[in-house]
XYZ file of C-alpha atoms in Angstrom:
527
model
C 61.946 85.640 100.245
C 64.311 87.645 102.351
C 61.817 87.866 105.208
C 61.592 84.023 105.273
C 65.401 83.750 105.557
C 65.588 86.430 108.127
C 63.089 84.559 110.167
C 65.068 81.384 109.785
C 68.239 83.064 110.856
C 66.589 84.889 113.862
C 65.380 81.477 115.257
C 69.023 80.498 115.705
C 70.224 84.017 116.643
C 73.242 83.682 119.083
C 74.451 80.390 117.988
C 78.191 80.403 117.606
C 80.234 79.563 114.664
C 82.811 77.574 116.816
C 79.935 75.537 118.265
C 79.149 74.408 114.747
C 82.490 72.915 114.494
C 82.063 71.046 117.649
C 78.778 69.671 116.354
C 80.178 68.656 112.993
C 83.954 67.651 113.042
C 83.740 67.419 109.206
C 82.386 70.977 108.861
C 85.394 72.379 107.067
C 85.155 69.851 104.176
C 81.324 70.196 103.917
C 81.420 74.112 103.693
C 84.168 74.510 101.191
C 84.760 73.984 97.627
C 88.048 72.939 95.973
C 88.388 73.675 92.323
C 91.493 73.226 90.123
C 93.772 73.599 93.002
C 92.111 76.567 94.554
C 90.179 76.275 97.791
C 87.210 78.432 98.962
C 86.488 77.808 102.559
C 83.207 79.423 103.907
C 83.028 77.198 107.123
C 83.703 80.062 109.386
C 80.091 81.496 108.983
C 76.880 80.975 110.674
C 75.708 78.963 107.742
C 74.504 75.356 108.270
C 72.917 72.701 106.017
C 69.450 74.205 106.181
C 70.416 77.681 105.619
C 72.494 76.638 102.713
C 69.824 74.661 101.070
C 67.493 77.764 101.552
C 69.950 79.923 99.783
C 70.424 77.555 96.927
C 66.752 77.445 96.564
C 66.771 81.255 96.227
C 69.401 81.083 93.430
C 67.250 78.371 91.770
C 64.101 80.451 91.983
C 65.786 83.521 90.541
C 66.798 81.555 87.366
C 70.421 81.846 87.945
C 71.212 79.012 85.591
C 69.042 80.250 82.742
C 70.426 83.795 83.085
C 73.917 82.430 83.164
C 73.448 80.468 79.870
C 71.851 83.836 78.287
C 74.988 85.696 79.187
C 77.327 83.245 77.691
C 75.286 82.741 74.674
C 75.414 86.510 73.766
C 71.700 87.520 74.754
C 71.246 91.044 75.680
C 70.930 90.844 79.364
C 71.982 94.452 79.762
C 68.420 95.388 79.219
C 68.612 99.142 80.005
C 71.234 99.717 77.298
C 70.181 96.892 74.905
C 73.508 95.175 74.871
C 75.003 91.827 75.390
C 77.466 91.119 78.291
C 80.367 89.095 76.823
C 83.571 90.055 78.568
C 83.846 86.144 78.821
C 84.383 86.078 75.067
C 87.585 88.048 75.470
C 89.220 85.064 77.154
C 87.512 82.431 74.990
C 90.971 81.220 73.482
C 89.303 78.107 71.956
C 87.363 80.438 69.639
C 83.989 78.622 70.369
C 81.369 80.670 68.334
C 79.569 83.304 70.324
C 76.921 85.099 68.388
C 75.481 88.611 68.824
C 72.729 89.528 66.417
C 73.411 86.651 64.343
C 77.225 87.326 63.818
C 79.937 85.279 65.454
C 82.136 87.843 67.420
C 85.025 85.382 67.972
C 86.971 86.011 64.849
C 87.301 89.679 65.637
C 88.128 89.055 69.264
C 90.984 86.700 68.399
C 92.315 88.916 65.606
C 92.419 91.804 68.035
C 94.222 89.701 70.525
C 96.727 88.743 67.743
C 97.386 92.501 66.838
C 97.839 93.342 70.684
C 100.418 90.512 70.845
C 102.259 91.743 67.838
C 102.304 95.341 69.097
C 103.401 94.182 72.524
C 106.224 92.273 71.249
C 107.287 95.212 68.843
C 107.265 97.451 71.970
C 109.102 95.042 74.299
C 111.914 94.782 71.692
C 111.988 98.500 70.642
C 114.097 100.154 73.366
C 110.994 101.679 74.984
C 111.753 101.646 78.736
C 108.502 103.054 80.168
C 104.961 102.802 79.204
C 102.206 105.169 80.759
C 98.570 103.969 80.604
C 96.317 106.872 80.777
C 92.793 105.894 81.685
C 90.195 106.068 84.611
C 87.906 103.727 86.154
C 87.731 100.341 84.282
C 90.411 101.629 81.949
C 92.786 101.956 84.907
C 91.896 99.875 87.854
C 92.033 96.428 86.126
C 95.388 96.751 84.360
C 96.962 98.507 87.396
C 95.804 95.778 89.649
C 96.885 92.989 87.367
C 100.272 94.652 86.584
C 101.150 95.001 90.118
C 99.789 91.591 91.068
C 102.221 89.870 88.409
C 105.219 91.846 89.237
C 107.412 88.725 89.339
C 106.575 88.058 85.728
C 107.701 91.503 84.538
C 110.306 91.284 81.826
C 109.274 94.112 79.648
C 109.186 98.083 79.991
C 108.213 99.609 83.323
C 104.491 100.338 83.479
C 102.922 103.394 84.990
C 99.277 104.428 85.367
C 97.729 107.925 85.356
C 94.036 108.252 86.080
C 93.393 111.302 88.297
C 92.605 114.691 86.501
C 94.567 116.104 89.563
C 97.717 117.438 87.863
C 99.831 115.899 90.669
C 99.146 112.418 89.185
C 100.571 112.857 85.712
C 103.159 115.347 86.967
C 104.591 112.974 89.522
C 104.553 110.043 86.947
C 106.339 111.948 84.265
C 109.220 112.735 86.654
C 110.014 109.050 86.688
C 109.951 108.652 82.878
C 112.644 109.447 80.255
C 110.788 111.338 77.454
C 113.017 109.741 74.821
C 112.028 106.229 75.614
C 108.408 106.597 77.007
C 105.246 105.407 75.262
C 101.793 106.472 76.185
C 98.555 104.385 76.009
C 95.235 106.376 75.910
C 92.551 104.205 77.157
C 89.088 105.556 76.520
C 86.394 103.818 74.453
C 84.861 107.022 73.411
C 88.186 109.060 73.336
C 86.255 111.787 75.070
C 86.501 111.015 78.782
C 87.466 114.302 80.129
C 89.978 113.230 82.738
C 91.719 110.884 80.378
C 91.871 113.319 77.477
C 93.120 116.093 79.761
C 96.018 113.885 80.805
C 96.700 112.704 77.324
C 97.029 116.235 76.092
C 99.332 116.948 78.975
C 101.568 114.030 77.918
C 101.654 115.265 74.295
C 102.611 118.649 75.342
C 105.286 117.164 77.733
C 106.857 115.307 74.815
C 106.948 118.369 72.690
C 108.307 120.461 75.525
C 111.205 117.846 75.865
C 111.931 118.133 72.115
C 110.757 114.590 71.402
C 108.652 113.830 68.454
C 105.131 112.414 69.145
C 105.140 110.087 66.182
C 104.810 106.595 67.300
C 104.608 107.563 71.011
C 100.806 107.005 71.286
C 98.487 104.063 71.291
C 94.752 104.273 71.510
C 92.439 101.769 73.148
C 89.174 103.193 71.785
C 86.420 102.517 69.531
C 86.356 106.034 68.297
C 88.824 105.530 65.459
C 88.070 108.957 63.971
C 89.160 110.847 67.068
C 92.172 108.626 67.467
C 93.117 109.567 63.953
C 92.768 113.208 64.570
C 95.461 112.782 67.219
C 97.569 111.349 64.536
C 97.553 107.816 65.932
C 97.606 105.382 63.052
C 95.088 102.643 62.592
C 97.356 99.808 63.422
C 97.839 101.331 66.867
C 94.260 101.667 67.615
C 92.515 98.778 69.441
C 88.630 99.013 69.781
C 86.253 96.945 71.697
C 82.561 96.328 71.328
C 79.705 97.807 73.534
C 79.138 94.329 75.114
C 82.353 94.862 77.006
C 81.803 97.070 80.136
C 84.609 99.111 81.500
C 85.048 97.394 84.635
C 85.126 94.065 82.867
C 87.607 95.097 80.096
C 91.058 94.081 81.344
C 90.948 90.919 79.382
C 90.922 92.772 76.057
C 92.703 95.766 74.623
C 92.446 97.549 78.024
C 95.003 95.044 79.228
C 97.681 96.022 76.738
C 99.887 97.555 79.365
C 99.699 94.441 81.398
C 100.570 92.405 78.306
C 103.503 94.698 77.498
C 104.859 94.262 81.114
C 104.506 90.486 81.275
C 104.645 89.409 77.734
C 101.958 87.796 75.435
C 102.568 84.307 76.711
C 101.831 85.220 80.317
C 98.918 87.294 79.229
C 97.508 84.327 77.569
C 97.912 82.333 80.737
C 95.996 85.032 82.534
C 93.118 84.662 79.896
C 93.264 80.827 80.322
C 92.640 81.275 83.986
C 89.649 83.230 83.496
C 88.389 80.856 80.873
C 88.990 77.930 83.293
C 86.666 79.702 85.884
C 84.113 80.376 83.192
C 83.832 76.567 82.409
C 83.475 75.855 86.184
C 80.902 78.541 86.663
C 78.924 77.409 83.636
C 79.106 73.589 84.281
C 79.171 73.015 88.079
C 75.985 72.413 89.911
C 75.035 75.320 92.187
C 75.997 73.677 95.412
C 79.555 72.898 94.234
C 79.954 76.169 92.186
C 82.570 78.463 93.573
C 81.128 81.812 92.188
C 77.679 80.921 93.216
C 78.653 80.089 96.798
C 80.812 83.125 97.126
C 77.710 85.137 96.058
C 75.326 83.353 98.260
C 77.587 83.732 101.422
C 77.753 87.429 100.616
C 74.045 87.789 100.306
C 73.660 85.848 103.553
C 75.713 88.362 105.288
C 74.273 91.411 103.544
C 70.583 90.775 102.611
C 69.783 88.301 105.357
C 71.890 89.426 108.349
C 72.103 93.063 107.532
C 75.860 93.395 107.547
C 76.268 96.411 105.151
C 80.024 96.301 104.472
C 82.490 93.545 103.274
C 86.339 93.639 103.995
C 88.533 92.121 101.280
C 91.803 91.185 102.908
C 94.476 89.757 100.649
C 97.480 88.442 102.501
C 99.398 89.080 99.329
C 101.075 92.420 99.136
C 100.935 92.255 95.337
C 97.225 92.172 95.527
C 97.124 95.589 97.264
C 95.089 97.100 94.491
C 92.500 94.200 94.525
C 90.220 95.613 97.093
C 89.928 98.892 95.068
C 89.381 96.832 91.932
C 86.624 94.771 93.609
C 85.138 97.912 95.084
C 84.452 99.149 91.549
C 83.368 95.672 90.326
C 80.723 95.233 93.107
C 79.657 98.910 93.846
C 79.207 100.083 90.413
C 77.661 96.846 89.168
C 75.421 96.246 92.039
C 75.045 99.623 93.748
C 71.323 100.054 92.407
C 68.090 101.045 93.965
C 65.779 99.789 91.260
C 65.019 96.479 89.780
C 64.828 95.337 86.098
C 61.086 96.156 86.166
C 61.822 99.806 87.315
C 60.353 99.275 90.905
C 62.273 100.198 93.962
C 64.139 97.174 95.534
C 62.659 95.637 98.572
C 65.865 94.766 100.096
C 69.380 96.182 100.423
C 71.571 96.184 97.222
C 75.235 95.645 97.026
C 77.449 96.016 100.242
C 80.193 98.682 100.793
C 83.496 96.799 99.691
C 86.735 97.931 101.091
C 90.040 96.598 102.457
C 93.868 96.525 102.539
C 96.461 93.845 102.278
C 97.544 91.929 105.476
C 99.429 92.346 107.711
C 99.077 96.208 107.333
C 95.285 96.245 107.902
C 95.939 94.532 111.265
C 97.682 97.728 112.466
C 95.045 99.953 111.099
C 91.303 98.763 111.122
C 91.295 95.248 112.602
C 90.489 96.711 115.993
C 87.077 97.689 114.785
C 86.506 94.376 113.088
C 87.326 92.437 116.200
C 85.770 94.588 118.970
C 83.551 97.202 117.238
C 79.858 97.315 117.498
C 79.130 96.555 113.868
C 80.001 93.067 112.236
C 82.185 93.138 109.158
C 82.229 89.832 107.265
C 85.789 89.398 106.000
C 87.139 87.694 102.935
C 90.750 86.603 103.412
C 92.873 85.245 100.701
C 96.408 83.894 100.698
C 98.850 81.804 98.652
C 100.364 78.524 99.801
C 103.792 79.842 98.671
C 105.418 83.185 97.599
C 107.805 84.153 94.784
C 110.792 84.610 97.086
C 112.228 81.233 98.158
C 115.029 82.845 100.064
C 112.281 84.592 102.174
C 110.156 81.633 103.108
C 110.242 82.545 106.722
C 108.374 85.834 105.710
C 105.684 83.929 104.010
C 105.315 81.391 106.803
C 104.718 84.494 109.198
C 102.267 85.996 106.624
C 100.211 82.700 106.378
C 100.224 82.450 110.106
C 98.784 85.847 110.585
C 96.051 85.180 108.053
C 94.950 82.070 109.696
C 95.174 83.610 113.204
C 92.842 86.499 112.207
C 90.158 84.376 110.901
C 90.470 82.040 113.907
C 90.373 85.144 116.279
C 87.228 86.569 114.586
C 85.465 83.283 115.091
C 86.685 82.258 118.485
C 87.117 85.671 120.302
C 87.941 85.857 123.964
C 85.481 85.401 126.862
C 85.376 87.491 129.906
C 86.634 84.510 132.017
C 89.613 84.220 129.611
C 90.282 88.040 129.838
C 90.172 87.920 133.575
C 92.893 85.071 133.649
C 95.220 87.188 131.487
C 95.281 90.088 133.914
C 94.480 88.450 137.158
C 98.065 88.906 138.416
C 98.166 92.579 137.570
C 94.842 93.745 138.979
C 92.212 92.845 141.533
C 88.664 93.823 142.653
C 86.723 96.178 140.475
C 89.903 97.366 138.518
C 90.288 93.476 137.526
C 86.731 93.585 136.195
C 87.166 96.862 134.296
C 90.439 95.832 132.659
C 89.172 92.426 131.824
C 86.124 93.831 130.158
C 88.459 95.934 127.816
C 90.142 92.629 126.723
C 86.935 90.838 125.815
C 86.637 90.056 122.152
C 83.116 88.818 121.238
C 84.032 86.497 118.459
C 81.487 84.755 116.356
C 82.383 87.120 113.421
C 82.233 85.453 109.987
C 84.896 85.195 107.477
C 85.757 83.205 104.320
C 89.255 82.276 103.011
C 90.329 81.789 99.507
C 93.643 79.731 99.176
C 95.599 79.189 96.002
C 99.109 77.619 95.405
C 100.880 80.811 93.975
C 99.911 84.109 92.464
C 100.748 83.396 88.956
C 99.000 84.754 85.695
C 96.627 81.812 85.453
C 95.596 82.006 89.104
C 94.949 85.710 88.906
C 92.762 85.113 85.883
C 90.753 82.632 87.884
C 90.448 85.045 90.899
C 89.199 87.972 88.735
C 86.749 85.774 86.884
C 85.551 84.231 90.159
C 84.491 87.721 91.445
C 82.942 88.765 88.261
C 80.634 85.806 88.230
C 79.867 86.442 91.918
C 78.637 89.855 91.014
C 76.542 88.451 88.182
C 74.844 85.885 90.489
C 74.138 88.637 93.055
C 72.608 90.949 90.326
C 70.351 87.991 89.059
C 69.018 87.152 92.578
C 68.434 90.886 93.291
C 66.787 91.266 89.765
C 69.007 94.215 88.935
C 71.102 95.158 85.956
C 74.706 94.832 87.092
C 76.046 96.223 83.836
C 74.886 99.811 83.462
C 75.873 102.648 85.796
C 73.522 105.573 85.315
C 74.214 106.917 88.781
C 77.541 108.384 87.698
C 76.232 110.522 84.888
C 74.716 113.303 86.963
C 77.945 114.241 88.599
C 79.596 114.317 85.213
C 76.865 116.564 83.801
C 77.212 119.079 86.770
C 81.032 119.046 86.510
C 80.743 119.983 82.931
C 78.419 122.914 83.829
C 80.717 124.081 86.751
C 83.931 124.175 84.787
C 83.300 127.791 83.487
C 82.184 128.767 86.990
C 85.362 127.539 88.564
C 87.526 129.427 86.057
C 85.480 132.738 86.561
C 84.058 132.733 83.039
C 80.514 132.359 84.084
C 78.552 133.494 87.093
C 77.281 130.925 89.491
C 74.102 132.652 90.231
C 71.781 129.684 89.577
C 73.746 127.373 92.102
C 72.786 126.689 95.593
C 74.162 128.752 98.374
C 76.749 126.200 99.421
C 78.179 125.814 96.066
C 78.292 129.681 95.555
C 80.045 130.134 98.880
C 82.589 127.378 97.931
C 83.263 129.007 94.600
C 83.798 132.341 96.279
C 86.282 130.934 98.689
C 88.111 129.015 95.979
C 88.276 132.259 93.721
C 89.624 134.141 96.735
C 92.461 131.646 97.276
C 93.278 130.617 93.821
C 96.209 132.925 93.443
């Protein structure tokens, strides 16, 4: 499959993207999808109609549509763990029945949402000024990203996020919080995550050290009700979630409580509505006009066919500054696999390396490599038509101009003749040639652009769901399980074993020479 596509691509190697626009003046309309006021433009890529048809045939052959229906219907598509994959149920506000093992899960989902809304409203009116979410991975990246993204909608307590077990993280956070009016949310499905529980214990000790009673100051987002009760957290302040919600897909439910407290239940529901709207589009639209499907196929064209190993996510929206990190986990933890569903090694590359920063900051950091480096980095731009600061419209106009200019520059580049003309009056002879070559920009580098009217709760929900479904489509085509993460377990096991060696309670004799030498150095410099 991939070899055929590579052969097809090689036959047109060297064809430039800007030439495709010259051949087809309507290319921008043909290679874009508009859905509910949001536009996904993938015309600045090397894709043409033949390539696109071949990619759609790949998706059809992989059974994307049938697998998609299986996911929404509650089938256990997470086969290595025997679980359904139903984060979509968390935003199913209509309550349309979804069954797992013969039981409709929606009554419990909606009851949990109602309980969250009640507690959020209580906290927002209680005099609590600061809320600290303590979690890691999916229990941190999603709500942190979403809370920052929706800053214009904050009308509740200030929200902070602690994830790193490095004591600096919680120490620096607590300095900004008044003990008398701070609430802590402990986000750990098992209530055993070592980083989270270590930070939670430090928060408990901090309150006691400040002479503040811990009663009513902790909420648990966990399915382990017994351990939460051991902490003295009453049942009405414990919010569980089922094993069919993976951590990196969990911000739609209880893990999003901090976000709900910040923006309020109504705006949180708008966020859920946005996700549900993208679900409906993904489930109903034909593949060729399906935004998540086409986002996935463009990415796979760049990675699996053309061999571009990285993907830059470049939001020209400062409040989406944590989106690249969120999508990094979503993509790399989901599709960073080397084995297919059948247990055999993959015969192609799996997911790409995902990274990025908001514009225009990145332009003054890594865009040099993107424009003139030896490796091609497909770029995914995103920008709003308008910002939240009407008095600063000139800022937003400059932001949008920069976004569009970068995608144009990546495509067009600058030829040697154009470079010569720019410096012809300053240099001559061999020096003119040398200076001109330094100014050549190869161009013909692909990018996509996602444009939306305004970054509001509903739009954020649609963007997050769009990328979730993109990961799903990629996983189906690669025939991998996007919903387990066994690769992270080994490091956790080794860290547990190393703990006593780091503290000096246990001899590291069975460790490799490097680890022993590192421990010796650390012990020598620990005091």
